[in-house]
Short mmCIF file of C-alpha atoms in Angstrom, two decimals:
data_model
loop_
_atom_site.label_atom_id
_atom_site.label_comp_id
_atom_site.label_asym_id
_atom_site.label_seq_id
_atom_site.Cartn_x
_atom_site.Cartn_y
_atom_site.Cartn_z
CA MET A 1 -150.48 38.15 131.35
CA ALA A 2 -147.49 40.04 130.12
CA GLN A 3 -144.92 37.72 128.57
CA GLN A 4 -141.21 38.04 128.27
CA PHE A 5 -140.20 37.56 124.56
CA VAL A 6 -136.67 36.73 123.60
CA LEU A 7 -136.32 36.61 119.80
CA VAL A 8 -133.22 35.05 118.25
CA PRO A 9 -132.39 35.76 114.60
CA GLY A 10 -131.27 33.10 112.40
CA ALA A 11 -128.10 33.06 110.18
CA TRP A 12 -127.07 36.70 108.22
CA LEU A 13 -129.67 38.45 110.59
CA GLY A 14 -129.68 40.54 113.64
CA GLY A 15 -132.02 41.95 116.17
CA TRP A 16 -133.00 44.45 113.24
CA CYS A 17 -134.97 41.80 111.52
CA TRP A 18 -137.67 41.95 114.02
CA LYS A 19 -138.50 45.77 113.49
CA TYR A 20 -141.93 44.83 112.43
CA LEU A 21 -142.89 42.29 115.14
CA THR A 22 -141.44 43.97 118.26
CA PRO A 23 -144.06 46.69 118.18
CA MET A 24 -146.89 44.47 117.66
CA LEU A 25 -145.87 42.27 120.75
CA ARG A 26 -144.83 45.54 122.89
CA ASN A 27 -148.34 46.91 121.93
CA GLU A 28 -149.96 44.01 123.71
CA GLY A 29 -148.36 44.69 127.04
CA HIS A 30 -145.39 42.35 126.37
CA ASP A 31 -141.53 42.83 126.97
CA VAL A 32 -139.58 41.85 124.01
CA TYR A 33 -135.89 41.36 123.75
CA ALA A 34 -134.04 41.11 120.33
CA PRO A 35 -130.48 40.35 120.68
CA THR A 36 -127.96 40.24 117.80
CA LEU A 37 -125.72 37.21 117.95
CA THR A 38 -121.88 37.87 118.03
CA GLY A 39 -120.31 38.65 114.63
CA LEU A 40 -123.66 39.71 113.09
CA GLY A 41 -125.57 42.78 112.69
CA GLU A 42 -124.32 45.69 114.51
CA ARG A 43 -121.91 43.16 116.17
CA GLU A 44 -120.03 42.26 112.89
CA HIS A 45 -117.20 44.04 114.33
CA LEU A 46 -116.64 41.06 116.65
CA MET A 47 -116.47 38.75 113.66
CA ARG A 48 -113.92 35.80 113.75
CA PRO A 49 -113.62 32.61 112.06
CA GLU A 50 -113.44 30.84 115.77
CA ILE A 51 -117.23 32.16 116.66
CA GLY A 52 -118.65 28.76 117.37
CA LEU A 53 -122.32 27.73 118.10
CA GLU A 54 -121.41 27.76 121.74
CA THR A 55 -120.47 31.49 121.65
CA HIS A 56 -124.19 32.26 120.36
CA ILE A 57 -125.80 30.18 123.12
CA THR A 58 -123.69 32.06 125.64
CA ASP A 59 -124.94 35.29 123.92
CA ILE A 60 -128.64 34.36 125.01
CA VAL A 61 -127.89 32.62 128.26
CA ASN A 62 -126.52 36.11 129.08
CA VAL A 63 -129.39 37.90 127.65
CA LEU A 64 -131.78 36.01 130.29
CA GLU A 65 -129.52 36.16 133.09
CA TYR A 66 -128.21 39.69 133.24
CA ASN A 67 -131.89 40.99 132.54
CA ASP A 68 -132.91 38.31 135.31
CA LEU A 69 -135.62 36.86 133.09
CA THR A 70 -137.74 34.19 134.27
CA ASP A 71 -140.77 32.28 132.55
CA ALA A 72 -139.24 33.78 128.98
CA VAL A 73 -140.79 32.48 125.72
CA LEU A 74 -137.55 31.74 123.64
CA LEU A 75 -137.95 31.77 120.14
CA GLY A 76 -135.23 30.99 117.37
CA HIS A 77 -135.67 31.33 113.91
CA SER A 78 -133.98 29.09 111.34
CA TYR A 79 -130.50 28.34 112.43
CA ALA A 80 -131.14 29.76 115.80
CA GLY A 81 -133.20 26.69 116.48
CA LEU A 82 -130.39 24.99 117.60
CA VAL A 83 -129.06 28.05 119.56
CA VAL A 84 -132.45 27.99 121.69
CA THR A 85 -132.11 24.38 122.06
CA GLY A 86 -128.46 25.12 123.64
CA VAL A 87 -129.99 27.58 125.70
CA ALA A 88 -132.72 25.42 126.72
CA GLU A 89 -130.19 22.55 127.81
CA ARG A 90 -128.16 25.20 130.09
CA VAL A 91 -131.07 27.45 131.70
CA PRO A 92 -134.42 25.73 131.55
CA GLU A 93 -135.30 27.10 134.69
CA ARG A 94 -135.53 30.63 133.13
CA LEU A 95 -137.88 29.47 130.30
CA ALA A 96 -141.54 28.94 130.13
CA HIS A 97 -141.84 28.14 126.50
CA VAL A 98 -139.64 27.38 123.41
CA VAL A 99 -140.73 28.26 119.85
CA TYR A 100 -139.00 27.09 116.72
CA LEU A 101 -139.71 29.47 113.96
CA ASP A 102 -139.01 27.53 110.55
CA ALA A 103 -135.93 26.43 112.40
CA LEU A 104 -133.45 23.53 112.60
CA VAL A 105 -134.31 21.35 115.60
CA PRO A 106 -132.50 18.23 116.74
CA MET A 107 -134.73 14.92 115.26
CA ASP A 108 -133.76 12.54 118.18
CA ASP A 109 -131.68 12.64 121.24
CA GLU A 110 -128.20 12.60 119.47
CA PRO A 111 -125.78 15.62 119.36
CA VAL A 112 -126.27 17.39 116.12
CA SER A 113 -124.99 20.56 114.24
CA ALA A 114 -126.33 22.64 111.47
CA SER A 115 -124.12 21.05 108.75
CA GLU A 116 -125.48 17.85 108.87
CA PHE A 117 -128.75 18.97 107.76
CA TYR A 118 -127.06 19.97 104.57
CA PRO A 119 -126.38 17.79 101.46
CA PRO A 120 -122.58 17.17 101.04
CA ASP A 121 -122.45 19.21 97.92
CA GLU A 122 -124.48 22.10 99.12
CA TRP A 123 -122.32 21.89 102.14
CA ASP A 124 -119.15 22.18 99.97
CA THR A 125 -120.41 25.24 98.10
CA MET A 126 -120.99 26.78 101.62
CA GLU A 127 -117.57 26.47 102.76
CA ALA A 128 -116.30 27.52 99.47
CA ALA A 129 -118.33 30.94 99.40
CA ALA A 130 -116.96 31.27 103.32
CA LYS A 131 -113.50 31.03 102.34
CA ASP A 132 -114.00 34.25 100.40
CA HIS A 133 -115.79 36.27 103.21
CA ALA A 134 -113.22 35.86 106.22
CA SER A 135 -114.93 32.37 107.15
CA GLY A 136 -118.51 34.00 106.93
CA TRP A 137 -121.08 32.51 104.82
CA PRO A 138 -123.08 35.01 102.62
CA LEU A 139 -126.70 35.21 102.05
CA PRO A 140 -127.11 33.33 98.83
CA ASP A 141 -128.57 35.13 95.72
CA ASN A 142 -130.92 32.48 95.27
CA HIS A 143 -132.61 31.48 98.52
CA PRO A 144 -135.59 29.36 97.73
CA GLY A 145 -137.28 30.99 100.85
CA TRP A 146 -137.26 34.13 99.50
CA VAL A 147 -141.22 34.68 99.36
CA ASP A 148 -144.02 37.32 99.86
CA ILE A 149 -141.39 40.12 100.41
CA SER A 150 -141.60 43.59 99.07
CA ASP A 151 -138.94 44.94 96.97
CA ASP A 152 -138.09 47.54 99.38
CA ASP A 153 -137.68 44.91 102.32
CA THR A 154 -135.65 42.92 100.24
CA ARG A 155 -133.55 45.87 99.79
CA TRP A 156 -133.03 46.41 103.23
CA MET A 157 -132.58 42.79 104.17
CA ARG A 158 -129.63 42.63 101.78
CA GLU A 159 -128.10 45.69 102.82
CA LYS A 160 -128.24 44.60 106.54
CA ALA A 161 -127.10 41.06 106.32
CA VAL A 162 -123.96 39.98 106.89
CA PRO A 163 -121.83 36.81 106.37
CA HIS A 164 -122.59 34.15 109.37
CA PRO A 165 -119.65 32.66 110.80
CA LEU A 166 -119.80 29.25 109.27
CA ASN A 167 -117.87 27.38 112.02
CA THR A 168 -121.25 27.97 114.19
CA PHE A 169 -122.71 25.33 111.82
CA LYS A 170 -119.62 22.76 112.79
CA GLN A 171 -120.46 22.59 116.02
CA ARG A 172 -122.95 20.30 117.65
CA VAL A 173 -125.87 21.00 120.61
CA ASN A 174 -126.00 18.30 123.23
CA ILE A 175 -129.43 17.28 124.34
CA ASN A 176 -129.41 15.52 127.75
CA ASN A 177 -131.41 17.73 130.40
CA PRO A 178 -134.67 16.22 131.05
CA ALA A 179 -135.94 19.54 132.49
CA ALA A 180 -135.18 21.22 128.73
CA ALA A 181 -137.11 18.32 127.21
CA ALA A 182 -140.26 18.89 129.39
CA LEU A 183 -140.34 22.73 128.63
CA THR A 184 -143.64 23.65 126.71
CA THR A 185 -142.58 23.83 122.90
CA SER A 186 -144.07 24.78 119.74
CA TYR A 187 -143.11 25.13 116.19
CA ILE A 188 -143.92 27.58 113.32
CA LEU A 189 -143.82 26.22 109.93
CA CYS A 190 -143.49 28.43 106.73
CA THR A 191 -144.94 26.08 104.21
CA GLN A 192 -143.06 28.06 101.08
CA ASN A 193 -139.57 28.05 102.75
CA GLY A 194 -138.21 25.97 99.86
CA MET A 195 -138.24 22.70 101.52
CA ASP A 196 -139.70 19.41 99.69
CA ASP A 197 -143.05 18.38 100.88
CA SER A 198 -141.51 15.29 102.65
CA ILE A 199 -139.34 17.66 104.75
CA LEU A 200 -142.41 19.50 105.62
CA ASP A 201 -144.41 16.38 106.62
CA THR A 202 -141.22 15.19 108.56
CA ILE A 203 -141.62 18.22 110.84
CA ARG A 204 -145.38 17.83 111.48
CA GLN A 205 -144.80 13.99 112.22
CA LEU A 206 -141.96 15.12 114.81
CA CYS A 207 -144.27 17.79 116.18
CA LYS A 208 -146.92 15.12 116.78
CA GLN A 209 -144.63 12.73 118.21
CA ARG A 210 -143.36 14.92 120.81
CA GLU A 211 -146.80 16.72 121.52
CA TRP A 212 -145.48 20.03 120.41
CA LYS A 213 -147.71 22.76 119.60
CA LEU A 214 -147.96 23.19 115.66
CA ARG A 215 -148.85 26.21 113.48
CA GLU A 216 -148.25 27.03 109.96
CA LEU A 217 -147.61 30.11 107.75
CA ASP A 218 -148.72 30.13 104.18
CA THR A 219 -145.20 32.17 103.31
CA GLY A 220 -141.44 32.16 102.85
CA HIS A 221 -138.69 31.41 105.60
CA TRP A 222 -138.60 35.17 106.71
CA PRO A 223 -142.20 35.59 108.11
CA MET A 224 -141.04 38.19 110.52
CA VAL A 225 -140.72 40.42 107.45
CA SER A 226 -143.32 38.98 104.97
CA MET A 227 -146.19 38.61 107.48
CA PRO A 228 -145.40 40.11 110.54
CA ARG A 229 -149.04 40.54 111.99
CA LYS A 230 -150.08 36.96 111.21
CA LEU A 231 -146.75 35.75 113.12
CA ALA A 232 -147.52 37.79 116.06
CA HIS A 233 -150.96 36.58 116.32
CA GLN A 234 -150.05 33.01 116.21
CA LEU A 235 -147.23 33.65 118.97
CA LEU A 236 -149.98 35.49 121.20
CA GLU A 237 -152.24 32.29 120.43
CA ILE A 238 -149.78 29.96 121.24
CA VAL A 239 -148.45 31.45 124.54
#
């Protein structure tokens, strides 16, 4: 049965990052939407310091509503894990499945922001870097999840990536909608994303506790570039 996929990119990225994955899903007969969040990609001209998480949540809610999507598979990569969490809170009736792709995910039922996932000294470094880039956090040169990506794709990604509006990391997403909690949910974990083994195990335990489907990819933080075919296979298997 044909599915409607909505793919939400993580920090620094735009809809362009799915260029390898989208044709693979479409060739299987599925509809794919790859929106770009406000202030990023081809929408970087809309960058402003006050862009927040709620702006990005509304971006995706509008994609669902204006395209009249129902039973959609909503995928959030990295930072966008909090975006899709917020979308599910607002319009769970439009979703059939939520997929977290190596993504930030609330660990309990309390409101949480992306900044809370970073140690204080690392967060200070991020804020200092953002001050030099109009309140946007630039892609670090030494991101630990840069694995299995060719030199050509590395150049392509670095040319396309733009500073991410850091204010989006400061806003919290609320979790209080039972209909959102009841949605079928999956997590795709990239085991070479640069995180400690203890963090990987925490995610595995979380999926077990919440009865989420868990899949793993032995690659870095950007599997849509490093191994798109395996990612497509896992997505189709999950849904």
